[in-house]
Tab-separated table of N, CA and C in Angstrom:
chain	number	residue	atom	x	y	z
A	1025	MET	N	0.568	39.391	18.449
A	1025	MET	CA	1.604	38.382	18.524
A	1025	MET	C	1.125	36.987	19.276
A	1026	LYS	N	0.726	37.380	20.414
A	1026	LYS	CA	0.422	36.139	21.391
A	1026	LYS	C	-1.086	35.597	20.641
A	1027	LYS	N	-1.892	36.428	20.391
A	1027	LYS	CA	-3.289	36.004	19.892
A	1027	LYS	C	-2.974	35.320	18.566
A	1028	THR	N	-1.936	35.646	17.770
A	1028	THR	CA	-1.763	35.164	16.586
A	1028	THR	C	-1.349	33.457	16.658
A	1029	VAL	N	-0.375	33.473	17.604
A	1029	VAL	CA	0.186	32.019	18.065
A	1029	VAL	C	-0.791	31.244	18.768
A	1030	PHE	N	-1.442	31.696	19.441
A	1030	PHE	CA	-2.808	31.091	20.291
A	1030	PHE	C	-3.820	30.598	18.977
A	1031	LEU	N	-4.094	31.405	18.064
A	1031	LEU	CA	-5.228	31.133	17.072
A	1031	LEU	C	-4.762	30.159	16.270
A	1032	THR	N	-3.558	30.201	15.699
A	1032	THR	CA	-2.731	29.033	14.911
A	1032	THR	C	-2.998	27.739	15.502
A	1033	PHE	N	-2.328	27.760	17.015
A	1033	PHE	CA	-2.256	26.421	17.719
A	1033	PHE	C	-3.791	26.103	17.914
A	1034	ALA	N	-4.589	26.755	18.084
A	1034	ALA	CA	-6.197	26.382	18.439
A	1034	ALA	C	-6.673	25.737	17.135
A	1035	LEU	N	-6.238	26.554	16.243
A	1035	LEU	CA	-6.710	25.732	14.362
A	1035	LEU	C	-5.992	24.478	14.398
A	1036	ILE	N	-4.818	24.356	14.745
A	1036	ILE	CA	-4.283	22.843	14.695
A	1036	ILE	C	-4.903	22.052	15.441
A	1037	LEU	N	-5.226	22.358	16.549
A	1037	LEU	CA	-5.647	21.369	17.718
A	1037	LEU	C	-7.217	21.145	17.162
A	1038	ALA	N	-7.852	22.092	16.886
A	1038	ALA	CA	-9.223	21.611	16.089
A	1038	ALA	C	-9.307	20.829	15.109
A	1039	HIS	N	-8.334	21.176	13.958
A	1039	HIS	CA	-8.018	20.307	12.856
A	1039	HIS	C	-7.779	18.904	13.214
A	1040	SER	N	-6.811	18.660	14.345
A	1040	SER	CA	-6.400	17.413	14.769
A	1040	SER	C	-7.476	16.756	15.468
A	1041	GLY	N	-8.347	17.600	16.270
A	1041	GLY	CA	-9.559	16.889	16.848
A	1041	GLY	C	-10.571	16.175	15.929
A	1042	PHE	N	-10.734	16.724	14.790
A	1042	PHE	CA	-11.581	16.303	13.687
A	1042	PHE	C	-10.951	15.197	12.779
A	1043	SER	N	-9.869	15.115	12.822
A	1043	SER	CA	-9.314	14.104	11.825
A	1043	SER	C	-8.850	12.933	12.897
A	1044	GLN	N	-9.275	11.765	12.447
A	1044	GLN	CA	-8.823	10.377	13.090
A	1044	GLN	C	-8.215	9.731	12.289
A	1045	LYS	N	-6.703	10.082	12.250
A	1045	LYS	CA	-5.709	9.309	11.701
A	1045	LYS	C	-5.218	8.238	12.366
A	1046	VAL	N	-5.056	6.759	11.608
A	1046	VAL	CA	-4.630	5.777	12.282
A	1046	VAL	C	-3.342	5.249	11.363
A	1047	ILE	N	-2.115	4.954	11.654
A	1047	ILE	CA	-0.965	4.564	11.108
A	1047	ILE	C	-0.241	3.275	11.383
A	1048	THR	N	0.475	3.015	10.553
A	1048	THR	CA	1.509	1.934	10.619
A	1048	THR	C	3.005	2.214	10.007
A	1049	ARG	N	4.048	1.595	10.396
A	1049	ARG	CA	5.080	1.735	9.674
A	1049	ARG	C	5.806	0.178	9.341
A	1050	SER	N	4.781	-0.572	9.954
A	1050	SER	CA	5.263	-2.063	9.680
A	1050	SER	C	4.136	-2.703	8.991
A	1051	GLY	N	3.558	-2.195	8.097
A	1051	GLY	CA	2.703	-2.870	7.192
A	1051	GLY	C	3.107	-4.019	6.430
A	1052	GLU	N	2.334	-4.776	5.760
A	1052	GLU	CA	2.772	-5.950	4.837
A	1052	GLU	C	2.365	-5.820	3.647
A	1053	ILE	N	3.199	-5.953	2.575
A	1053	ILE	CA	2.553	-6.041	0.928
A	1053	ILE	C	3.451	-7.158	0.704
A	1054	LYS	N	2.618	-8.305	-0.077
A	1054	LYS	CA	3.122	-9.378	-0.516
A	1054	LYS	C	2.818	-9.345	-2.332
A	1055	PHE	N	3.705	-10.083	-2.801
A	1055	PHE	CA	3.535	-10.042	-4.372
A	1055	PHE	C	3.920	-11.488	-4.899
A	1056	GLU	N	3.009	-11.793	-5.761
A	1056	GLU	CA	3.342	-13.248	-6.363
A	1056	GLU	C	3.300	-13.257	-7.988
A	1057	ALA	N	4.162	-13.520	-8.815
A	1057	ALA	CA	4.163	-13.483	-10.119
A	1057	ALA	C	4.764	-14.882	-10.605
A	1058	SER	N	4.203	-16.013	-9.753
A	1058	SER	CA	4.643	-17.297	-10.142
A	1058	SER	C	3.726	-17.748	-11.355
A	1059	MET	N	4.346	-18.613	-12.301
A	1059	MET	CA	3.612	-19.423	-13.358
A	1059	MET	C	3.527	-20.915	-12.794
A	1060	PRO	N	2.419	-21.504	-13.301
A	1060	PRO	CA	2.295	-22.775	-12.628
A	1060	PRO	C	3.287	-23.728	-13.011
A	1061	ALA	N	3.593	-24.638	-12.188
A	1061	ALA	CA	4.744	-25.705	-12.480
A	1061	ALA	C	6.055	-25.073	-12.539
A	1062	LEU	N	6.347	-23.848	-12.161
A	1062	LEU	CA	7.524	-23.242	-12.217
A	1062	LEU	C	8.124	-22.661	-11.108
A	1063	GLU	N	9.284	-22.261	-10.843
A	1063	GLU	CA	9.927	-21.545	-9.768
A	1063	GLU	C	8.956	-20.528	-9.044
A	1064	GLU	N	8.837	-20.488	-8.031
A	1064	GLU	CA	8.082	-19.579	-6.867
A	1064	GLU	C	8.745	-18.324	-7.165
A	1065	ILE	N	7.842	-17.277	-7.497
A	1065	ILE	CA	8.525	-15.749	-7.717
A	1065	ILE	C	7.267	-15.191	-6.812
A	1066	ALA	N	8.008	-14.685	-5.572
A	1066	ALA	CA	7.062	-14.054	-4.639
A	1066	ALA	C	7.957	-13.303	-3.563
A	1067	ALA	N	7.390	-12.292	-2.836
A	1067	ALA	CA	8.392	-11.442	-2.017
A	1067	ALA	C	7.071	-10.667	-0.822
A	1068	ALA	N	7.682	-10.470	-0.103
A	1068	ALA	CA	7.106	-9.576	0.932
A	1068	ALA	C	7.870	-8.435	1.620
A	1069	ASN	N	7.161	-7.608	1.917
A	1069	ASN	CA	8.074	-6.378	2.447
A	1069	ASN	C	7.090	-6.013	3.563
A	1070	ASN	N	7.741	-6.054	4.904
A	1070	ASN	CA	7.085	-5.807	6.286
A	1070	ASN	C	7.329	-4.468	6.815
A	1071	THR	N	7.907	-3.830	6.017
A	1071	THR	CA	8.160	-2.344	6.506
A	1071	THR	C	7.676	-1.205	5.798
A	1072	VAL	N	6.219	-1.423	5.232
A	1072	VAL	CA	5.414	-0.539	4.523
A	1072	VAL	C	4.847	0.559	5.512
A	1073	SER	N	4.524	1.821	5.191
A	1073	SER	CA	4.014	2.744	5.824
A	1073	SER	C	2.568	2.770	5.305
A	1074	CYS	N	1.703	3.212	6.049
A	1074	CYS	CA	0.371	3.349	5.883
A	1074	CYS	C	-0.440	4.471	6.668
A	1075	VAL	N	-0.965	5.200	6.143
A	1075	VAL	CA	-1.956	6.449	7.057
A	1075	VAL	C	-3.520	6.378	6.272
A	1076	PHE	N	-4.320	6.231	7.219
A	1076	PHE	CA	-5.688	6.394	6.898
A	1076	PHE	C	-6.337	6.862	7.843
A	1077	ASP	N	-7.272	8.215	7.229
A	1077	ASP	CA	-8.015	9.034	8.023
A	1077	ASP	C	-9.518	8.460	7.887
A	1078	GLU	N	-9.837	8.251	9.100
A	1078	GLU	CA	-11.473	7.687	9.282
A	1078	GLU	C	-12.362	8.562	9.123
A	1079	THR	N	-11.854	10.024	9.085
A	1079	THR	CA	-12.890	11.088	8.880
A	1079	THR	C	-13.323	11.270	7.237
A	1080	THR	N	-12.254	11.365	6.733
A	1080	THR	CA	-12.063	11.775	5.083
A	1080	THR	C	-12.195	10.375	4.354
A	1081	GLY	N	-11.806	9.308	4.565
A	1081	GLY	CA	-11.450	8.142	4.060
A	1081	GLY	C	-10.263	7.943	3.094
A	1082	GLU	N	-9.565	9.101	3.377
A	1082	GLU	CA	-8.391	9.236	2.677
A	1082	GLU	C	-7.133	8.014	3.002
A	1083	PHE	N	-6.599	7.423	2.149
A	1083	PHE	CA	-5.900	6.242	2.504
A	1083	PHE	C	-4.323	6.417	1.552
A	1084	ALA	N	-3.359	6.444	2.159
A	1084	ALA	CA	-1.956	6.475	1.466
A	1084	ALA	C	-1.008	5.337	1.966
A	1085	THR	N	-0.228	4.930	1.143
A	1085	THR	CA	0.925	3.917	1.459
A	1085	THR	C	2.315	4.024	0.775
A	1086	LEU	N	3.311	3.900	1.602
A	1086	LEU	CA	4.611	4.082	0.817
A	1086	LEU	C	5.221	2.932	1.197
A	1087	ALA	N	6.076	2.151	0.204
A	1087	ALA	CA	6.774	0.926	0.191
A	1087	ALA	C	8.131	1.286	-0.426
A	1088	LEU	N	9.335	0.964	0.273
A	1088	LEU	CA	10.314	0.931	-0.234
A	1088	LEU	C	10.725	-0.230	-1.062
A	1089	MET	N	11.157	-0.410	-2.528
A	1089	MET	CA	11.294	-1.295	-2.927
A	1089	MET	C	12.554	-2.315	-2.737
A	1090	LYS	N	13.584	-1.835	-2.079
A	1090	LYS	CA	14.486	-2.582	-1.553
A	1090	LYS	C	14.057	-3.142	-0.143
A	1091	GLY	N	12.679	-3.043	0.294
A	1091	GLY	CA	12.256	-3.688	1.449
A	1091	GLY	C	11.673	-5.107	1.068
A	1092	PHE	N	11.310	-5.407	-0.211
A	1092	PHE	CA	10.937	-6.825	-0.585
A	1092	PHE	C	12.053	-7.820	-0.281
A	1093	ARG	N	11.608	-9.030	0.357
A	1093	ARG	CA	12.442	-9.997	0.530
A	1093	ARG	C	12.141	-11.218	-0.211
A	1094	PHE	N	12.786	-11.877	-0.908
A	1094	PHE	CA	12.550	-13.034	-1.650
A	1094	PHE	C	13.137	-14.224	-0.821
A	1095	LYS	N	12.809	-15.426	-1.260
A	1095	LYS	CA	13.590	-16.863	-0.711
A	1095	LYS	C	14.676	-17.011	-1.142
A	1096	VAL	N	14.942	-16.572	-2.427
A	1096	VAL	CA	16.400	-16.700	-3.072
A	1096	VAL	C	16.870	-15.304	-3.398
A	1097	PRO	N	18.106	-15.113	-2.708
A	1097	PRO	CA	18.669	-13.734	-2.704
A	1097	PRO	C	18.827	-13.233	-4.197
A	1098	LEU	N	19.315	-14.225	-5.071
A	1098	LEU	CA	19.456	-13.727	-6.389
A	1098	LEU	C	18.257	-13.002	-7.194
A	1099	MET	N	16.954	-13.731	-6.805
A	1099	MET	CA	15.746	-12.965	-7.204
A	1099	MET	C	15.640	-11.684	-7.010
A	1100	GLU	N	16.082	-11.430	-5.508
A	1100	GLU	CA	15.878	-10.177	-4.913
A	1100	GLU	C	16.948	-9.233	-5.428
A	1101	GLU	N	18.090	-9.672	-6.025
A	1101	GLU	CA	19.081	-8.634	-6.694
A	1101	GLU	C	18.474	-8.311	-8.034
A	1102	HIS	N	17.844	-9.400	-8.886
A	1102	HIS	CA	17.383	-9.059	-10.106
A	1102	HIS	C	16.239	-8.259	-10.053
A	1103	PHE	N	15.218	-8.392	-9.229
A	1103	PHE	CA	14.417	-7.376	-8.863
A	1103	PHE	C	14.691	-6.003	-8.771
A	1104	ASN	N	15.639	-5.578	-7.886
A	1104	ASN	CA	15.777	-4.665	-7.576
A	1104	ASN	C	16.831	-3.870	-8.749
A	1105	GLU	N	17.970	-4.701	-9.412
A	1105	GLU	CA	18.660	-4.303	-10.128
A	1105	GLU	C	18.020	-4.056	-11.731
A	1106	ASN	N	17.367	-5.259	-12.229
A	1106	ASN	CA	16.879	-5.211	-13.418
A	1106	ASN	C	15.621	-4.734	-13.886
A	1107	TYR	N	14.617	-5.021	-12.713
A	1107	TYR	CA	13.215	-4.986	-13.092
A	1107	TYR	C	12.557	-3.641	-12.376
A	1108	VAL	N	12.771	-3.571	-11.167
A	1108	VAL	CA	12.091	-2.350	-10.743
A	1108	VAL	C	13.000	-0.896	-10.460
A	1109	GLU	N	14.115	-1.314	-10.701
A	1109	GLU	CA	15.324	-0.394	-10.682
A	1109	GLU	C	15.339	0.464	-9.404
A	1110	SER	N	15.578	-0.375	-8.371
A	1110	SER	CA	15.463	0.492	-6.942
A	1110	SER	C	16.317	1.655	-6.902
A	1111	SER	N	17.343	1.650	-7.634
A	1111	SER	CA	18.243	2.959	-7.252
A	1111	SER	C	17.563	4.264	-8.190
A	1112	THR	N	16.922	3.786	-8.912
A	1112	THR	CA	16.391	5.115	-9.773
A	1112	THR	C	14.981	5.288	-9.257
A	1113	TYR	N	14.202	4.253	-8.924
A	1113	TYR	CA	12.658	4.433	-8.481
A	1113	TYR	C	12.648	3.800	-7.074
A	1114	PRO	N	13.219	4.287	-6.225
A	1114	PRO	CA	13.319	3.498	-4.843
A	1114	PRO	C	12.099	3.558	-3.916
A	1115	LYS	N	10.931	3.866	-4.449
A	1115	LYS	CA	9.514	3.658	-3.702
A	1115	LYS	C	8.562	3.322	-4.637
A	1116	SER	N	7.284	2.948	-3.960
A	1116	SER	CA	5.995	2.731	-4.551
A	1116	SER	C	5.088	3.572	-3.601
A	1117	THR	N	4.055	4.398	-4.174
A	1117	THR	CA	3.183	4.861	-3.222
A	1117	THR	C	1.828	4.474	-3.744
A	1118	PHE	N	0.787	4.795	-2.772
A	1118	PHE	CA	-0.721	4.687	-3.433
A	1118	PHE	C	-1.070	5.899	-2.391
A	1119	LYS	N	-2.000	6.844	-3.178
A	1119	LYS	CA	-2.763	7.677	-2.533
A	1119	LYS	C	-4.117	7.735	-2.970
A	1120	GLY	N	-5.028	7.466	-2.046
A	1120	GLY	CA	-6.501	7.562	-2.662
A	1120	GLY	C	-7.432	7.399	-1.545
A	1121	LYS	N	-8.856	6.971	-1.792
A	1121	LYS	CA	-9.903	7.385	-0.890
A	1121	LYS	C	-10.702	5.931	-0.923
A	1122	VAL	N	-11.124	5.747	0.304
A	1122	VAL	CA	-12.197	4.858	0.545
A	1122	VAL	C	-13.337	5.264	0.166
A	1123	LEU	N	-14.325	4.685	-0.732
A	1123	LEU	CA	-15.287	5.250	-1.202
A	1123	LEU	C	-16.463	4.966	-0.277
A	1124	ASN	N	-17.186	5.895	-0.133
A	1124	ASN	CA	-18.568	5.842	0.649
A	1124	ASN	C	-18.086	5.247	1.992
A	1125	PHE	N	-17.029	5.597	2.445
A	1125	PHE	CA	-16.621	5.267	4.029
A	1125	PHE	C	-17.537	5.605	4.878
A	1126	ASP	N	-17.912	4.905	6.136
A	1126	ASP	CA	-18.779	5.143	6.945
A	1126	ASP	C	-18.223	4.646	8.242
A	1127	ALA	N	-17.447	5.342	8.999
A	1127	ALA	CA	-16.732	4.779	10.300
A	1127	ALA	C	-17.744	4.283	11.431
A	1128	SER	N	-18.859	4.437	11.418
A	1128	SER	CA	-20.012	3.763	12.319
A	1128	SER	C	-20.023	2.350	11.969
A	1129	LYS	N	-19.837	2.078	10.701
A	1129	LYS	CA	-19.867	0.640	10.387
A	1129	LYS	C	-18.738	-0.268	11.015
A	1130	LEU	N	-17.611	0.437	11.428
A	1130	LEU	CA	-16.509	-0.384	11.897
A	1130	LEU	C	-16.731	-1.118	13.102
A	1131	ALA	N	-17.707	-0.525	13.835
A	1131	ALA	CA	-17.843	-1.267	15.410
A	1131	ALA	C	-18.570	-2.645	15.117
A	1132	ALA	N	-19.365	-2.973	13.609
A	1132	ALA	CA	-20.088	-4.114	13.371
A	1132	ALA	C	-19.094	-5.232	13.173
A	1133	GLY	N	-17.910	-5.036	13.207
A	1133	GLY	CA	-17.080	-6.459	12.648
A	1133	GLY	C	-16.279	-5.773	11.248
A	1134	LYS	N	-16.328	-7.155	10.690
A	1134	LYS	CA	-15.511	-6.852	9.355
A	1134	LYS	C	-16.511	-6.062	8.136
A	1135	ASN	N	-15.850	-5.187	7.578
A	1135	ASN	CA	-16.660	-4.294	6.702
A	1135	ASN	C	-15.953	-4.162	5.207
A	1136	THR	N	-16.371	-4.424	4.241
A	1136	THR	CA	-15.568	-4.154	3.044
A	1136	THR	C	-16.045	-3.001	2.124
A	1137	PHE	N	-15.177	-2.206	1.469
A	1137	PHE	CA	-15.353	-1.146	0.809
A	1137	PHE	C	-14.645	-1.055	-0.423
A	1138	ASP	N	-14.856	0.077	-1.260
A	1138	ASP	CA	-14.155	-0.007	-2.443
A	1138	ASP	C	-13.209	0.968	-2.345
A	1139	VAL	N	-11.842	0.835	-2.636
A	1139	VAL	CA	-10.982	1.964	-2.346
A	1139	VAL	C	-10.261	2.233	-3.937
A	1140	GLU	N	-10.149	3.621	-3.978
A	1140	GLU	CA	-9.735	4.213	-5.411
A	1140	GLU	C	-8.501	5.122	-5.441
A	1141	GLY	N	-7.741	4.946	-6.161
A	1141	GLY	CA	-6.558	6.089	-6.105
A	1141	GLY	C	-5.369	5.738	-7.175
A	1142	ASP	N	-4.319	6.566	-7.141
A	1142	ASP	CA	-3.289	6.415	-7.998
A	1142	ASP	C	-1.997	5.609	-7.195
A	1143	LEU	N	-1.747	4.668	-8.016
A	1143	LEU	CA	-0.470	3.797	-7.595
A	1143	LEU	C	0.628	4.211	-8.535
A	1144	THR	N	1.466	4.684	-8.031
A	1144	THR	CA	2.724	5.122	-8.592
A	1144	THR	C	4.122	4.031	-8.417
A	1145	MET	N	4.612	3.644	-9.483
A	1145	MET	CA	5.519	2.653	-9.170
A	1145	MET	C	6.512	2.783	-10.586
A	1146	HIS	N	7.844	2.666	-10.314
A	1146	HIS	CA	8.688	2.824	-11.393
A	1146	HIS	C	8.446	4.032	-12.321
A	1147	GLY	N	8.218	4.981	-11.601
A	1147	GLY	CA	7.977	6.242	-12.277
A	1147	GLY	C	6.682	6.449	-13.202
A	1148	VAL	N	5.777	5.656	-12.919
A	1148	VAL	CA	4.233	5.657	-13.700
A	1148	VAL	C	3.291	5.729	-12.700
A	1149	THR	N	2.401	6.275	-12.909
A	1149	THR	CA	1.279	6.526	-11.965
A	1149	THR	C	0.100	6.031	-12.807
A	1150	LYS	N	-0.778	5.176	-12.254
A	1150	LYS	CA	-2.086	4.663	-12.797
A	1150	LYS	C	-3.122	4.354	-11.590
A	1151	LYS	N	-4.447	4.892	-12.312
A	1151	LYS	CA	-5.609	4.579	-11.471
A	1151	LYS	C	-5.827	3.183	-10.914
A	1152	ILE	N	-6.141	2.992	-9.802
A	1152	ILE	CA	-6.526	1.426	-9.757
A	1152	ILE	C	-7.912	1.673	-8.824
A	1153	LYS	N	-8.564	0.528	-8.776
A	1153	LYS	CA	-9.528	0.384	-7.766
A	1153	LYS	C	-9.562	-1.183	-7.347
A	1154	SER	N	-9.998	-0.862	-5.995
A	1154	SER	CA	-9.826	-2.296	-5.580
A	1154	SER	C	-10.767	-2.689	-4.462
A	1155	LYS	N	-10.868	-3.523	-3.551
A	1155	LYS	CA	-11.598	-3.911	-2.246
A	1155	LYS	C	-10.801	-3.812	-1.275
A	1156	ILE	N	-11.275	-3.125	-0.221
A	1156	ILE	CA	-10.317	-3.330	1.332
A	1156	ILE	C	-11.273	-3.552	2.267
A	1157	THR	N	-10.960	-4.407	3.187
A	1157	THR	CA	-11.681	-4.991	4.315
A	1157	THR	C	-11.074	-4.449	5.589
A	1158	PHE	N	-11.912	-3.838	6.414
A	1158	PHE	CA	-11.510	-3.379	7.774
A	1158	PHE	C	-12.271	-4.148	8.712
A	1159	MET	N	-11.476	-4.212	9.898
A	1159	MET	CA	-11.807	-4.956	11.187
A	1159	MET	C	-11.054	-4.454	12.273
A	1160	VAL	N	-12.142	-4.032	13.292
A	1160	VAL	CA	-11.583	-3.538	14.638
A	1160	VAL	C	-10.971	-4.663	15.314
A	1161	SER	N	-9.943	-4.269	16.041
A	1161	SER	CA	-9.317	-5.180	16.742
A	1161	SER	C	-8.696	-4.328	18.119
A	1162	GLY	N	-9.484	-4.656	19.202
A	1162	GLY	CA	-9.102	-3.614	20.401
A	1162	GLY	C	-9.080	-2.186	19.976
A	1163	ASP	N	-8.098	-1.420	20.153
A	1163	ASP	CA	-7.822	-0.189	19.767
A	1163	ASP	C	-7.134	0.068	18.380
A	1164	ASN	N	-6.959	-0.922	17.497
A	1164	ASN	CA	-6.388	-0.916	16.347
A	1164	ASN	C	-7.255	-1.476	15.176
A	1165	LEU	N	-7.028	-0.675	13.949
A	1165	LEU	CA	-8.094	-0.930	12.739
A	1165	LEU	C	-7.064	-1.711	11.729
A	1166	ASN	N	-7.553	-3.108	11.357
A	1166	ASN	CA	-6.863	-4.039	10.543
A	1166	ASN	C	-7.335	-3.736	9.101
A	1167	ALA	N	-6.670	-3.500	8.009
A	1167	ALA	CA	-7.068	-3.073	6.634
A	1167	ALA	C	-6.445	-4.277	5.897
A	1168	THR	N	-7.295	-5.068	5.173
A	1168	THR	CA	-6.749	-6.298	4.361
A	1168	THR	C	-7.182	-5.957	2.815
A	1169	GLY	N	-6.550	-6.355	1.925
A	1169	GLY	CA	-7.137	-6.384	0.549
A	1169	GLY	C	-6.007	-6.954	-0.391
A	1170	ASN	N	-6.405	-7.055	-1.825
A	1170	ASN	CA	-5.558	-7.557	-2.640
A	1170	ASN	C	-5.826	-7.026	-4.070
A	1171	PHE	N	-5.126	-6.925	-5.051
A	1171	PHE	CA	-5.485	-6.517	-6.280
A	1171	PHE	C	-4.356	-7.010	-7.228
A	1172	SER	N	-4.523	-6.841	-8.425
A	1172	SER	CA	-3.456	-7.214	-9.687
A	1172	SER	C	-3.008	-6.222	-10.337
A	1173	ILE	N	-1.779	-6.210	-10.730
A	1173	ILE	CA	-1.011	-5.094	-11.770
A	1173	ILE	C	-0.535	-6.050	-13.015
A	1174	ARG	N	-0.415	-5.438	-13.928
A	1174	ARG	CA	0.815	-5.763	-15.114
A	1174	ARG	C	2.028	-5.106	-15.157
A	1175	PRO	N	3.134	-5.706	-14.624
A	1175	PRO	CA	4.461	-4.865	-14.718
A	1175	PRO	C	4.390	-4.003	-16.265
A	1176	THR	N	4.103	-4.446	-17.180
A	1176	THR	CA	4.288	-3.469	-18.434
A	1176	THR	C	3.439	-2.285	-18.393
A	1177	ASP	N	2.309	-2.031	-17.618
A	1177	ASP	CA	1.514	-1.041	-17.367
A	1177	ASP	C	2.381	0.014	-16.696
A	1178	TYR	N	3.461	-0.438	-15.879
A	1178	TYR	CA	4.271	0.679	-15.082
A	1178	TYR	C	5.773	0.566	-15.834
A	1179	ASN	N	5.881	0.322	-17.247
A	1179	ASN	CA	7.003	0.156	-17.621
A	1179	ASN	C	8.272	-0.502	-17.121
A	1180	ILE	N	7.800	-1.764	-16.387
A	1180	ILE	CA	8.866	-2.672	-16.057
A	1180	ILE	C	9.200	-3.676	-17.057
A	1181	GLU	N	10.398	-3.702	-17.755
A	1181	GLU	CA	10.549	-4.595	-18.897
A	1181	GLU	C	10.937	-6.055	-18.211
A	1182	ILE	N	10.605	-7.128	-18.852
A	1182	ILE	CA	10.800	-8.348	-18.564
A	1182	ILE	C	11.743	-8.893	-19.518
A	1183	PRO	N	12.773	-9.353	-19.340
A	1183	PRO	CA	13.649	-9.864	-20.673
A	1183	PRO	C	12.898	-11.127	-21.172
A	1184	ASN	N	12.916	-10.899	-22.592
A	1184	ASN	CA	12.268	-12.301	-23.188
A	1184	ASN	C	12.854	-13.824	-22.586
A	1185	LEU	N	14.232	-13.799	-22.155
A	1185	LEU	CA	14.697	-14.975	-21.718
A	1185	LEU	C	13.961	-15.542	-20.337
A	1186	VAL	N	13.150	-14.626	-19.897
A	1186	VAL	CA	12.432	-15.122	-18.443
A	1186	VAL	C	11.080	-14.938	-18.533
A	1187	LYS	N	10.488	-14.246	-19.665
A	1187	LYS	CA	9.098	-13.612	-19.666
A	1187	LYS	C	8.292	-14.801	-19.544
A	1188	SER	N	8.474	-16.166	-20.234
A	1188	SER	CA	7.656	-17.225	-19.795
A	1188	SER	C	7.513	-17.731	-18.392
A	1189	LYS	N	8.427	-17.159	-17.542
A	1189	LYS	CA	8.552	-17.700	-16.105
A	1189	LYS	C	7.824	-16.680	-15.328
A	1190	ILE	N	7.391	-15.705	-15.500
A	1190	ILE	CA	6.732	-14.667	-14.992
A	1190	ILE	C	5.318	-14.444	-15.334
A	1191	ALA	N	4.577	-14.096	-14.374
A	1191	ALA	CA	3.199	-14.093	-14.766
A	1191	ALA	C	3.014	-12.575	-15.317
A	1192	GLU	N	1.949	-12.632	-16.193
A	1192	GLU	CA	1.492	-11.139	-16.849
A	1192	GLU	C	0.837	-10.344	-15.872
A	1193	ASN	N	0.108	-10.958	-14.906
A	1193	ASN	CA	-0.582	-10.160	-13.840
A	1193	ASN	C	0.026	-10.695	-12.602
A	1194	VAL	N	0.514	-9.602	-11.912
A	1194	VAL	CA	1.196	-9.962	-10.416
A	1194	VAL	C	0.327	-9.612	-9.568
A	1195	LYS	N	-0.129	-10.693	-8.456
A	1195	LYS	CA	-1.050	-10.762	-7.567
A	1195	LYS	C	-0.481	-9.913	-6.266
A	1196	ILE	N	-1.217	-8.883	-5.749
A	1196	ILE	CA	-0.574	-8.190	-4.714
A	1196	ILE	C	-1.488	-8.097	-3.617
A	1197	ALA	N	-1.210	-8.464	-2.325
A	1197	ALA	CA	-2.014	-8.543	-1.199
A	1197	ALA	C	-1.277	-7.702	-0.026
A	1198	PHE	N	-2.285	-6.989	0.607
A	1198	PHE	CA	-1.829	-5.939	1.829
A	1198	PHE	C	-2.425	-6.422	3.003
A	1199	ASN	N	-1.733	-6.054	3.981
A	1199	ASN	CA	-2.309	-6.247	5.397
A	1199	ASN	C	-1.636	-5.104	6.328
A	1200	PHE	N	-2.445	-4.096	6.918
A	1200	PHE	CA	-1.972	-3.097	7.688
A	1200	PHE	C	-2.631	-3.248	8.895
A	1201	MET	N	-1.916	-3.302	10.131
A	1201	MET	CA	-2.574	-3.080	11.519
A	1201	MET	C	-2.284	-1.607	11.814
A	1202	LEU	N	-3.377	-0.814	11.847
A	1202	LEU	CA	-3.045	0.527	11.926
A	1202	LEU	C	-3.494	0.897	13.205
A	1203	MET	N	-2.650	1.814	13.645
A	1203	MET	CA	-2.804	2.046	15.376
A	1203	MET	C	-2.992	3.601	15.471
A	1204	GLY	N	-3.512	4.014	16.409
A	1204	GLY	CA	-3.880	5.426	16.918
A	1204	GLY	C	-5.298	5.554	17.139
A	1205	LYS	N	-6.107	4.587	17.160
A	1205	LYS	CA	-7.682	4.872	17.232
A	1205	LYS	C	-7.949	5.423	18.689
């Protein structure tokens, strides 16, 4: 019995020794869906969780939809109740991998890679591919990037009354200060 417990513990330690995960629970995702010359439609969520494994290149995020803050409270209410339906679909996740990731390049300053994976939002999962830039800052790793999505791809219905006021392509930017290096 003692040997089994010791062996299990040793395997867990060995695995964690090879795995270099960096995390944050205060990452930021911003989105912007404004049309030119109309009211700004933008929000930010500063409570996004992110985990990055520097050995495998695996990258995952989780954003609670009710965490997005708008300048206008009524927009926030409409976003949660009418568009993303936060009570039914409370979170958005991304699970993917940084392609051809080479941790040895991180010491050289800023490096950009492709990241590819599954974005799940509003009950729909779609493959996306984007750029991600890493920069070492002391013991932390900063990950930034941006991409666009179409709400219709995620079955998010925009009422005809406001359709002309909301961009077809929503711009999304992310910024994660990952700790644990």
